[in-house]
Every structure is written in structure tokens, then in C-alpha cells.
Amino acid sequence: MENSKNNICAIVAIGDNFEIGYNGDLIWHIKEDLKRFKSLTMCHPVIMGRKTRDSLPKALPGRTNIVITRNPEYTASDSLIAHSLTEAIEIAKNSEGSEKIFIIGGGQIYEDAFPLLDSLEITHVYDTPKETDTYFPKVTLDDWVLTEKSEIFETPDGLKYDFESLSRKKTKP
Ligand SMILES: NC(=O)c1ccc[n+]([C@@H]2O[C@H](COP(=O)([O-])OP(=O)(O)OC[C@H]3O[C@@H](n4cnc5c(N)ncnc54)[C@H](OP(=O)(O)O)[C@@H]3O)[C@@H](O)[C@H]2O)c1
């Protein structure tokens, strides 16, 4: 449930069946999606799993990068390290831009964080990739309200996608 100070938001690109990754990498590389990711997350803390961090060339600039690992010896000079999701969220709450904290993947971290999420920024790619091994948890409109949905865009090579913002339904106290 959302607390008044920090909105915890997962940002993710998913296929028709919640596919998000394959072989340690993203499935799609859509320029407009990367631009939107940058503009939404800029100046806010971003929390990611160690494998997602390893898939990036360096920490995301202009944002506090928090990497979750079980490895006590893991270090990254450009990121803060946490050994649990709870620890990562505590670090994020004390970082610049903490009114919104982004969970940026991958599959294990989305799964762990899912019960704590207040909002979702989804890029829905209208695709059912054959090669996929990582998924986002299933989102149903029983628990979530669609607050914004863009028009459907198309990449130069014909891949259709849209942007969808959702908020978790408030449960009665
Ligand atoms: N479509 C999208 O928007 C999107 C976004 C991000 C990532 N992805 C994709 O997702 C895939 C990566 O996801 P993934 O599930 O394989 O890996 P991941 O979630 O990025 O990272 C997993 C790692 O996080 C650490 N970890 C997980 N749970 C933990 C816990 N409870 N306590 C401490 N550490 C914990 C472990 O690191 P150690 O092994 O170091 O202990 C684990 O190996 C890639 O294919 C990537 O491209 C897609």
C-alpha cells in the first residue's frame, strides 16, 4: 500500500504474455521506450537486480543506482549495494528524488517487489516472442486501475507498442 512519502513504481517493457527478457538481455530495443524510461526515472532512485546491472555498461547517470545482490563481496564504484529488497528500499528512501522510487528489474526483483508496488509504468509491446526466459508477474485489473494509456505507436520495422500507467487499487482500511 502506498505511504504518503514514497511511491514505489515498477517500470518495464512487456510482451503479450508478460515476457521481459531473454538470455540476460532485453527482448526489444525501442528508441522511444528508452527515451521515456530516461525521462520518467531521471533524478529518482532506481533499484535493480545484480543481473540487470551486469547487462548495463555503467550505472544510469543522474539517478541513485541501487543494486541488489546476495554476494557480500560484490562492489560497483558507481552504484550503492543492498543485500535485500528491504535494504534497497531503505537506501532509496534516503536518496534524492525519493518521492518516487523505481524498480527497474529484472524478473527476480519485479517478483519480490510486486506486493510493495504502488504504480506501474508499462510499455506494452504487441508481440509474443519465441525466445524468452524471464517474465513480469501477471497484472490484472482486479487489483490495478489503468490511469493512462497512450495511442499505439509503431517502430520503423513494424513493432507495435503503447505506454500504460497503472495504480494499485486502494483497499478499504
Ligand atoms: N523488459 C524490461 O523492462 C526489463 C527490465 C529489466 C531487466 N529485464 C531483463 O530481465 C532479465 C534479468 O532478470 P533476472 O530475473 O534474470 O535477474 P535480476 O532480477 O536482474 O537479478 C537477479 C539477481 O539479483 C540478486 N537477488 C535477487 N533476489 C535477491 C534477494 N532476495 N536478496 C538479495 N539479492 C537478490 C541476485 O544477485 P546475486 O546473484 O549477485 O546474488 C540475483 O542473481 C534480463 O534478461 C534483463 O534484460 C527486462
PDB file of C-alpha atoms in Angstrom, residues 10 14 42 57 74 87 96 98-99 104 108-109 111 113 124 130 143 146 164 167:
ATOM      1  CA  ALA A  10       7.946  -0.695 -11.462  1.00  0.00           C
ATOM      2  CA  ILE A  14       6.421  -6.469 -21.528  1.00  0.00           C
ATOM      3  CA  MET A  42      15.679  10.800 -14.158  1.00  0.00           C
ATOM      4  CA  PRO A  57      27.519  -0.791 -19.466  1.00  0.00           C
ATOM      5  CA  TYR A  74      30.093  -7.526  -4.805  1.00  0.00           C
ATOM      6  CA  GLU A  87      17.581  -2.682   2.411  1.00  0.00           C
ATOM      7  CA  GLU A  96      17.403  12.316  -3.842  1.00  0.00           C
ATOM      8  CA  SER A  98      12.703   9.501  -3.198  1.00  0.00           C
ATOM      9  CA  GLU A  99       9.090  10.645  -3.613  1.00  0.00           C
ATOM     10  CA  ILE A 104      13.758  -1.371 -12.929  1.00  0.00           C
ATOM     11  CA  GLN A 108      13.519 -11.770  -9.722  1.00  0.00           C
ATOM     12  CA  ILE A 109      13.377  -8.241  -8.390  1.00  0.00           C
ATOM     13  CA  GLU A 111       8.641 -10.637  -8.441  1.00  0.00           C
ATOM     14  CA  ALA A 113       8.859  -6.133  -5.183  1.00  0.00           C
ATOM     15  CA  HIS A 124       3.234  -2.994 -23.812  1.00  0.00           C
ATOM     16  CA  LYS A 130       9.515 -17.188 -29.152  1.00  0.00           C
ATOM     17  CA  ASP A 143      -6.038  -5.125  -8.415  1.00  0.00           C
ATOM     18  CA  LEU A 146      -5.387   1.893 -15.714  1.00  0.00           C
ATOM     19  CA  GLU A 164       0.253   2.221 -19.958  1.00  0.00           C
ATOM     20  CA  SER A 167      -2.112   2.466  -9.945  1.00  0.00           C
TER      21      SER A 167
END
